[in-house]
mmCIF file of C-alpha atoms and ligand atoms in Angstrom:
data_model
loop_
_atom_site.group_PDB
_atom_site.id
_atom_site.type_symbol
_atom_site.label_atom_id
_atom_site.label_comp_id
_atom_site.label_asym_id
_atom_site.label_seq_id
_atom_site.Cartn_x
_atom_site.Cartn_y
_atom_site.Cartn_z
ATOM 1 C CA MET A 1 21.793 33.654 15.316
ATOM 2 C CA ASN A 2 19.813 35.281 12.545
ATOM 3 C CA VAL A 3 16.377 35.861 14.010
ATOM 4 C CA HIS A 4 14.893 36.014 10.522
ATOM 5 C CA ALA A 5 16.104 32.514 9.639
ATOM 6 C CA ARG A 6 13.250 30.102 9.066
ATOM 7 C CA PRO A 7 12.872 27.563 11.829
ATOM 8 C CA GLN A 8 14.474 24.231 11.039
ATOM 9 C CA THR A 9 11.874 21.554 10.502
ATOM 10 C CA LYS A 10 12.573 18.862 13.017
ATOM 11 C CA LEU A 11 10.380 15.835 12.687
ATOM 12 C CA ASP A 12 10.448 13.058 15.229
ATOM 13 C CA VAL A 13 10.978 10.119 12.836
ATOM 14 C CA VAL A 14 11.548 6.760 14.515
ATOM 15 C CA PRO A 15 12.605 3.929 12.142
ATOM 16 C CA LEU A 16 10.932 0.624 12.992
ATOM 17 C CA THR A 17 12.995 -1.958 11.084
ATOM 18 C CA LYS A 18 16.136 -1.952 8.959
ATOM 19 C CA TYR A 19 14.353 -1.574 5.628
ATOM 20 C CA THR A 20 10.723 -0.680 6.144
ATOM 21 C CA GLY A 21 8.572 1.527 8.346
ATOM 22 C CA ALA A 22 8.991 4.621 10.505
ATOM 23 C CA GLU A 23 6.742 6.293 13.013
ATOM 24 C CA ILE A 24 6.341 10.060 12.934
ATOM 25 C CA ARG A 25 5.486 11.186 16.447
ATOM 26 C CA GLY A 26 4.034 14.365 17.806
ATOM 27 C CA LEU A 27 1.959 15.498 14.842
ATOM 28 C CA ASP A 28 -1.758 16.201 15.043
ATOM 29 C CA LEU A 29 -2.916 16.055 11.444
ATOM 30 C CA ARG A 30 -6.166 17.879 12.147
ATOM 31 C CA THR A 31 -3.984 20.970 11.731
ATOM 32 C CA LYS A 32 -2.093 21.491 8.483
ATOM 33 C CA PRO A 33 1.675 21.262 9.041
ATOM 34 C CA ASP A 34 3.741 24.048 7.408
ATOM 35 C CA ASP A 35 5.183 23.428 3.938
ATOM 36 C CA ASP A 36 8.668 22.546 5.213
ATOM 37 C CA THR A 37 7.181 19.940 7.534
ATOM 38 C CA VAL A 38 5.132 18.443 4.682
ATOM 39 C CA LYS A 39 8.349 18.236 2.619
ATOM 40 C CA ALA A 40 10.141 16.552 5.489
ATOM 41 C CA ILE A 41 7.288 14.040 5.876
ATOM 42 C CA TYR A 42 7.461 13.305 2.142
ATOM 43 C CA GLN A 43 11.220 12.691 2.428
ATOM 44 C CA ALA A 44 10.707 10.407 5.440
ATOM 45 C CA TRP A 45 8.153 8.506 3.360
ATOM 46 C CA LEU A 46 10.659 8.049 0.528
ATOM 47 C CA ASP A 47 13.301 6.905 3.023
ATOM 48 C CA HIS A 48 11.132 4.467 4.985
ATOM 49 C CA LEU A 49 8.413 3.370 2.479
ATOM 50 C CA VAL A 50 5.765 3.217 5.191
ATOM 51 C CA ILE A 51 4.993 6.047 7.586
ATOM 52 C CA ILE A 52 2.871 5.672 10.699
ATOM 53 C CA PHE A 53 1.176 8.656 12.311
ATOM 54 C CA PRO A 54 -0.074 7.367 15.653
ATOM 55 C CA ASP A 55 -2.964 8.635 17.733
ATOM 56 C CA GLN A 56 -4.852 10.684 15.154
ATOM 57 C CA LYS A 57 -8.458 11.829 15.449
ATOM 58 C CA LEU A 58 -9.350 12.466 11.843
ATOM 59 C CA SER A 59 -12.647 13.288 10.199
ATOM 60 C CA GLN A 60 -13.218 12.112 6.627
ATOM 61 C CA GLU A 61 -12.489 15.676 5.483
ATOM 62 C CA ASP A 62 -9.163 15.618 7.377
ATOM 63 C CA LEU A 63 -8.214 12.334 5.709
ATOM 64 C CA ILE A 64 -8.887 13.766 2.261
ATOM 65 C CA ARG A 65 -6.881 16.910 3.048
ATOM 66 C CA VAL A 66 -3.907 14.893 4.390
ATOM 67 C CA THR A 67 -3.995 12.679 1.284
ATOM 68 C CA GLY A 68 -3.565 15.842 -0.786
ATOM 69 C CA TYR A 69 -0.170 16.563 0.839
ATOM 70 C CA PHE A 70 1.280 13.663 -1.140
ATOM 71 C CA GLY A 71 -0.318 14.227 -4.540
ATOM 72 C CA GLU A 72 -3.719 14.131 -6.154
ATOM 73 C CA ILE A 73 -6.323 11.959 -4.443
ATOM 74 C CA GLY A 74 -7.275 8.860 -6.441
ATOM 75 C CA GLU A 75 -10.792 7.976 -7.498
ATOM 76 C CA LEU A 76 -12.235 4.589 -6.714
ATOM 77 C CA HIS A 77 -11.539 2.247 -9.590
ATOM 78 C CA ARG A 78 -14.116 -0.360 -8.796
ATOM 79 C CA PRO A 79 -17.163 0.142 -11.001
ATOM 80 C CA PRO A 80 -19.920 1.794 -8.895
ATOM 81 C CA LYS A 81 -22.283 -1.152 -9.252
ATOM 82 C CA TYR A 82 -19.799 -3.201 -7.197
ATOM 83 C CA PHE A 83 -19.484 -0.643 -4.390
ATOM 84 C CA PRO A 84 -20.224 -2.238 -1.022
ATOM 85 C CA LYS A 85 -23.339 -0.936 0.658
ATOM 86 C CA GLY A 86 -21.562 1.367 3.105
ATOM 87 C CA TYR A 87 -20.191 3.469 0.268
ATOM 88 C CA SER A 88 -23.220 5.710 0.224
ATOM 89 C CA LYS A 89 -22.242 6.878 3.719
ATOM 90 C CA ILE A 90 -18.740 8.104 3.016
ATOM 91 C CA LEU A 91 -17.164 10.938 1.060
ATOM 92 C CA PRO A 92 -16.107 10.349 -2.545
ATOM 93 C CA GLY A 93 -12.482 9.182 -2.747
ATOM 94 C CA ILE A 94 -12.662 7.295 0.539
ATOM 95 C CA MET A 95 -12.937 3.525 0.470
ATOM 96 C CA MET A 96 -14.310 1.727 3.470
ATOM 97 C CA ILE A 97 -12.644 -1.558 4.347
ATOM 98 C CA SER A 98 -14.745 -3.459 6.818
ATOM 99 C CA ASN A 99 -16.156 -6.820 7.857
ATOM 100 C CA ILE A 100 -19.132 -5.184 9.593
ATOM 101 C CA ARG A 101 -22.359 -6.559 8.190
ATOM 102 C CA GLU A 102 -25.832 -5.125 8.032
ATOM 103 C CA ASN A 103 -28.550 -7.658 7.197
ATOM 104 C CA GLY A 104 -25.781 -10.143 6.396
ATOM 105 C CA GLU A 105 -24.126 -7.911 3.758
ATOM 106 C CA PRO A 106 -20.644 -6.460 4.390
ATOM 107 C CA ILE A 107 -20.822 -2.645 4.527
ATOM 108 C CA GLY A 108 -17.239 -2.302 3.268
ATOM 109 C CA ALA A 109 -14.743 -3.887 0.883
ATOM 110 C CA LEU A 110 -12.275 -6.728 1.556
ATOM 111 C CA PRO A 111 -14.193 -7.849 4.634
ATOM 112 C CA ASP A 112 -12.568 -11.042 5.823
ATOM 113 C CA GLY A 113 -9.331 -12.651 6.785
ATOM 114 C CA GLU A 114 -5.883 -13.016 5.395
ATOM 115 C CA MET A 115 -4.752 -11.290 2.209
ATOM 116 C CA MET A 116 -1.716 -12.088 0.044
ATOM 117 C CA PHE A 117 1.103 -9.614 -0.625
ATOM 118 C CA HIS A 118 0.300 -7.088 -3.344
ATOM 119 C CA HIS A 119 0.889 -3.579 -4.712
ATOM 120 C CA ASP A 120 -2.366 -1.599 -4.762
ATOM 121 C CA MET A 121 -3.640 -1.088 -8.325
ATOM 122 C CA ILE A 122 -0.647 -2.713 -10.093
ATOM 123 C CA HIS A 123 -3.273 -4.036 -12.511
ATOM 124 C CA SER A 124 -3.890 -0.516 -13.841
ATOM 125 C CA GLU A 125 -1.842 1.528 -16.333
ATOM 126 C CA VAL A 126 -0.790 4.180 -13.841
ATOM 127 C CA PRO A 127 -1.046 2.501 -10.434
ATOM 128 C CA SER A 128 -1.628 4.472 -7.239
ATOM 129 C CA LYS A 129 1.562 6.038 -5.940
ATOM 130 C CA GLY A 130 0.559 5.750 -2.318
ATOM 131 C CA THR A 131 -2.205 4.480 -0.063
ATOM 132 C CA LEU A 132 -3.402 5.871 3.254
ATOM 133 C CA LEU A 133 -5.230 3.667 5.732
ATOM 134 C CA TYR A 134 -6.809 4.946 8.937
ATOM 135 C CA SER A 135 -8.103 2.696 11.693
ATOM 136 C CA VAL A 136 -11.550 3.424 13.096
ATOM 137 C CA GLU A 137 -12.441 0.037 14.648
ATOM 138 C CA ILE A 138 -9.998 -2.831 15.161
ATOM 139 C CA PRO A 139 -10.307 -6.415 16.407
ATOM 140 C CA SER A 140 -8.617 -7.481 19.673
ATOM 141 C CA LYS A 141 -6.032 -9.438 17.683
ATOM 142 C CA GLY A 142 -4.887 -10.023 14.102
ATOM 143 C CA GLY A 143 -5.655 -8.051 10.986
ATOM 144 C CA ASN A 144 -2.042 -6.860 11.053
ATOM 145 C CA THR A 145 -0.621 -5.324 7.891
ATOM 146 C CA LEU A 146 2.761 -6.626 6.701
ATOM 147 C CA PHE A 147 4.923 -4.415 4.511
ATOM 148 C CA ALA A 148 7.863 -5.687 2.448
ATOM 149 C CA SER A 149 10.538 -3.531 0.840
ATOM 150 C CA GLY A 150 10.857 -4.112 -2.899
ATOM 151 C CA TYR A 151 14.191 -2.266 -2.828
ATOM 152 C CA ALA A 152 15.674 -4.685 -0.290
ATOM 153 C CA ALA A 153 14.349 -7.603 -2.349
ATOM 154 C CA TYR A 154 15.953 -6.211 -5.517
ATOM 155 C CA ASP A 155 19.266 -5.327 -3.873
ATOM 156 C CA THR A 156 19.713 -8.815 -2.385
ATOM 157 C CA LEU A 157 18.309 -10.864 -5.256
ATOM 158 C CA ASP A 158 20.218 -13.895 -6.506
ATOM 159 C CA PRO A 159 22.185 -12.511 -9.501
ATOM 160 C CA ALA A 160 21.100 -15.481 -11.661
ATOM 161 C CA VAL A 161 17.420 -14.626 -11.044
ATOM 162 C CA ARG A 162 18.046 -10.919 -11.527
ATOM 163 C CA ASN A 163 19.879 -11.475 -14.825
ATOM 164 C CA ALA A 164 17.157 -13.779 -16.110
ATOM 165 C CA LEU A 165 14.538 -11.095 -15.421
ATOM 166 C CA GLU A 166 16.282 -7.788 -16.113
ATOM 167 C CA GLY A 167 14.340 -5.951 -18.829
ATOM 168 C CA LYS A 168 11.387 -8.380 -18.683
ATOM 169 C CA LYS A 169 7.750 -7.466 -18.211
ATOM 170 C CA ALA A 170 5.060 -9.158 -16.185
ATOM 171 C CA ALA A 171 1.287 -9.350 -16.591
ATOM 172 C CA HIS A 172 -0.996 -8.548 -13.659
ATOM 173 C CA HIS A 173 -4.654 -9.392 -13.217
ATOM 174 C CA TYR A 174 -6.979 -8.650 -10.321
ATOM 175 C CA ASN A 175 -10.617 -9.438 -9.634
ATOM 176 C CA TYR A 176 -11.810 -6.712 -7.252
ATOM 177 C CA GLY A 177 -12.312 -8.106 -3.777
ATOM 178 C CA SER A 178 -10.094 -11.163 -4.146
ATOM 179 C CA VAL A 179 -7.722 -11.841 -1.211
ATOM 180 C CA LYS A 180 -5.868 -14.932 -2.464
ATOM 181 C CA LYS A 181 -4.995 -15.720 -6.052
ATOM 182 C CA GLY A 182 -7.762 -17.820 -7.605
ATOM 183 C CA ASP A 183 -10.053 -17.682 -4.560
ATOM 184 C CA ASN A 184 -13.100 -16.721 -6.673
ATOM 185 C CA LYS A 185 -14.030 -14.229 -3.948
ATOM 186 C CA GLY A 186 -13.651 -11.258 -6.242
ATOM 187 C CA THR A 187 -16.322 -9.661 -8.343
ATOM 188 C CA GLU A 188 -16.490 -10.365 -12.054
ATOM 189 C CA ALA A 189 -14.982 -6.889 -12.567
ATOM 190 C CA PHE A 190 -11.228 -6.904 -12.955
ATOM 191 C CA GLY A 191 -8.202 -4.936 -14.074
ATOM 192 C CA GLU A 192 -5.243 -6.145 -16.135
ATOM 193 C CA CYS A 193 -1.936 -4.577 -17.086
ATOM 194 C CA VAL A 194 1.685 -5.243 -18.051
ATOM 195 C CA HIS A 195 4.615 -3.562 -16.231
ATOM 196 C CA PRO A 196 8.389 -4.101 -15.853
ATOM 197 C CA VAL A 197 9.412 -6.862 -13.424
ATOM 198 C CA PHE A 198 11.830 -4.397 -11.819
ATOM 199 C CA ARG A 199 10.520 -0.870 -11.453
ATOM 200 C CA THR A 200 12.558 2.316 -11.141
ATOM 201 C CA HIS A 201 11.074 4.630 -8.507
ATOM 202 C CA GLU A 202 10.710 8.011 -10.181
ATOM 203 C CA ASP A 203 11.538 10.004 -7.022
ATOM 204 C CA THR A 204 14.431 7.989 -5.592
ATOM 205 C CA LYS A 205 15.664 6.437 -8.882
ATOM 206 C CA ARG A 206 16.142 3.163 -6.988
ATOM 207 C CA LYS A 207 15.028 -0.167 -8.431
ATOM 208 C CA ALA A 208 12.493 -2.397 -6.735
ATOM 209 C CA VAL A 209 10.970 -5.807 -7.394
ATOM 210 C CA TYR A 210 7.584 -5.079 -8.954
ATOM 211 C CA VAL A 211 5.646 -8.341 -8.978
ATOM 212 C CA ASN A 212 3.423 -9.792 -6.255
ATOM 213 C CA ARG A 213 1.859 -13.083 -5.248
ATOM 214 C CA LEU A 214 -1.764 -11.900 -5.388
ATOM 215 C CA MET A 215 -1.884 -10.169 -8.754
ATOM 216 C CA THR A 216 1.053 -11.174 -10.954
ATOM 217 C CA VAL A 217 0.087 -13.843 -13.459
ATOM 218 C CA LYS A 218 3.133 -14.434 -15.668
ATOM 219 C CA ILE A 219 6.324 -13.072 -17.145
ATOM 220 C CA LEU A 220 6.012 -12.247 -20.808
ATOM 221 C CA ASP A 221 8.130 -13.827 -23.556
ATOM 222 C CA MET A 222 9.064 -16.846 -21.471
ATOM 223 C CA PRO A 223 7.890 -20.479 -21.343
ATOM 224 C CA GLU A 224 5.169 -20.848 -18.723
ATOM 225 C CA ASP A 225 7.027 -23.285 -16.455
ATOM 226 C CA GLU A 226 10.090 -21.029 -16.362
ATOM 227 C CA SER A 227 7.903 -18.004 -15.641
ATOM 228 C CA THR A 228 6.119 -19.813 -12.804
ATOM 229 C CA ASP A 229 9.402 -21.006 -11.318
ATOM 230 C CA LEU A 230 11.016 -17.543 -11.417
ATOM 231 C CA LEU A 231 7.919 -15.818 -10.064
ATOM 232 C CA ASN A 232 7.721 -18.215 -7.121
ATOM 233 C CA LYS A 233 11.401 -17.550 -6.385
ATOM 234 C CA LEU A 234 10.746 -13.815 -6.533
ATOM 235 C CA PHE A 235 7.687 -14.018 -4.273
ATOM 236 C CA ASP A 236 9.465 -16.180 -1.673
ATOM 237 C CA HIS A 237 12.500 -13.906 -1.686
ATOM 238 C CA SER A 238 10.491 -10.655 -1.536
ATOM 239 C CA GLU A 239 8.434 -11.839 1.434
ATOM 240 C CA LYS A 240 11.408 -12.837 3.604
ATOM 241 C CA LYS A 241 10.951 -11.752 7.214
ATOM 242 C CA GLU A 242 14.039 -9.550 7.208
ATOM 243 C CA PHE A 243 12.456 -7.253 4.583
ATOM 244 C CA VAL A 244 9.110 -7.036 6.362
ATOM 245 C CA TYR A 245 7.639 -4.669 8.922
ATOM 246 C CA GLU A 246 4.501 -6.053 10.582
ATOM 247 C CA HIS A 247 2.118 -3.379 11.783
ATOM 248 C CA GLU A 248 -0.142 -4.161 14.720
ATOM 249 C CA TRP A 249 -2.921 -1.631 14.485
ATOM 250 C CA ARG A 250 -3.907 0.704 17.303
ATOM 251 C CA LEU A 251 -6.978 2.901 17.172
ATOM 252 C CA GLY A 252 -6.242 6.168 15.431
ATOM 253 C CA ASP A 253 -3.210 4.947 13.473
ATOM 254 C CA LEU A 254 -2.866 6.557 10.065
ATOM 255 C CA LEU A 255 -0.513 4.735 7.706
ATOM 256 C CA LEU A 256 0.869 5.893 4.396
ATOM 257 C CA TRP A 257 2.699 3.442 2.149
ATOM 258 C CA ASP A 258 4.512 3.658 -1.160
ATOM 259 C CA ASN A 259 3.100 1.286 -3.771
ATOM 260 C CA ARG A 260 6.027 1.895 -6.106
ATOM 261 C CA CYS A 261 8.556 0.090 -3.957
ATOM 262 C CA SER A 262 6.655 -1.956 -1.365
ATOM 263 C CA THR A 263 4.059 -4.677 -1.093
ATOM 264 C CA HIS A 264 1.657 -5.355 1.745
ATOM 265 C CA ALA A 265 -0.414 -8.241 3.074
ATOM 266 C CA ARG A 266 -2.927 -8.792 5.854
ATOM 267 C CA THR A 267 -2.998 -11.435 8.578
ATOM 268 C CA ASP A 268 -6.162 -13.224 9.618
ATOM 269 C CA PHE A 269 -8.419 -11.882 12.378
ATOM 270 C CA PRO A 270 -11.524 -13.095 14.233
ATOM 271 C CA SER A 271 -14.560 -12.842 11.969
ATOM 272 C CA THR A 272 -16.711 -12.259 15.046
ATOM 273 C CA GLU A 273 -15.018 -8.913 15.811
ATOM 274 C CA ARG A 274 -15.546 -5.625 14.014
ATOM 275 C CA ARG A 275 -12.857 -4.054 11.859
ATOM 276 C CA LEU A 276 -13.332 -0.740 10.056
ATOM 277 C CA MET A 277 -10.675 1.206 8.179
ATOM 278 C CA LEU A 278 -10.874 4.181 5.852
ATOM 279 C CA ARG A 279 -8.641 4.167 2.809
ATOM 280 C CA THR A 280 -7.614 6.778 0.278
ATOM 281 C CA THR A 281 -5.072 6.602 -2.505
ATOM 282 C CA VAL A 282 -2.624 9.064 -4.022
ATOM 283 C CA LYS A 283 -2.719 8.992 -7.819
ATOM 284 C CA GLY A 284 0.344 7.810 -9.676
ATOM 285 C CA THR A 285 1.931 10.311 -12.030
ATOM 286 C CA VAL A 286 3.912 8.044 -14.374
ATOM 287 C CA ARG A 287 3.509 4.727 -16.057
ATOM 288 C CA PRO A 288 5.937 2.360 -14.285
ATOM 289 C CA TYR A 289 9.287 2.090 -16.087
HETATM 290 FE FE1 LIG B 301 -3.890 -3.316 -0.554
#
């Protein structure tokens, strides 16, 4: 054996379902992994769409540093006047998601209950490539995050639906803070954008369904009833259980998901129990094509 050979990076990657999710065990992200390990984590992320790093003890600074392994950290897109109160207490680039209230006002964003499937920031020109979410306080039950593979949805799509939509674009609209389409819970601030219905992932070159129930409004150049019918078919197909990994949060879980090829949703949880997560995003580098 050549003693000068670089050690082989051997990550303990445990796939969780057929299409979506893998746990990477044995890493303490307070210490920076070597470059080969970071590359191997990135590859595992591309392969499994959602990566779970269990049992972390991260400071806000750690979370920002880890985010940087996957690209440039994203800024918050919500206009500052709509920042929840707790935002003054956290580092720039970190979003606090919480139902904790002080004087009746939520300290974080997206405080309550169930949330429909969506891609983070699909309503912007260059949507976030990835999102990291770290659990600080969790309720005794619920508040699970469901992840669905857009690749699996594309690969198994009814050919008639796929042919009708190949090459088409869809319009997306999002009122910040909304959790169900048309719930009027969002702020008056919003984002809107048009992207292809099927997106090619720039790293893997694979195609994925790129519309979602929360934010996609319509397919362009198509009568409205046909657009609505096809979108509903796409949503129902994309959210099938066999494509979904449901994550039950434990304290100290850090998750990283790929917004280019997966959607996520949240299940309901008791409003009487505290939930606090820290979120960062990795900036996208290309306009979806
Ligand atoms: Fe989200």
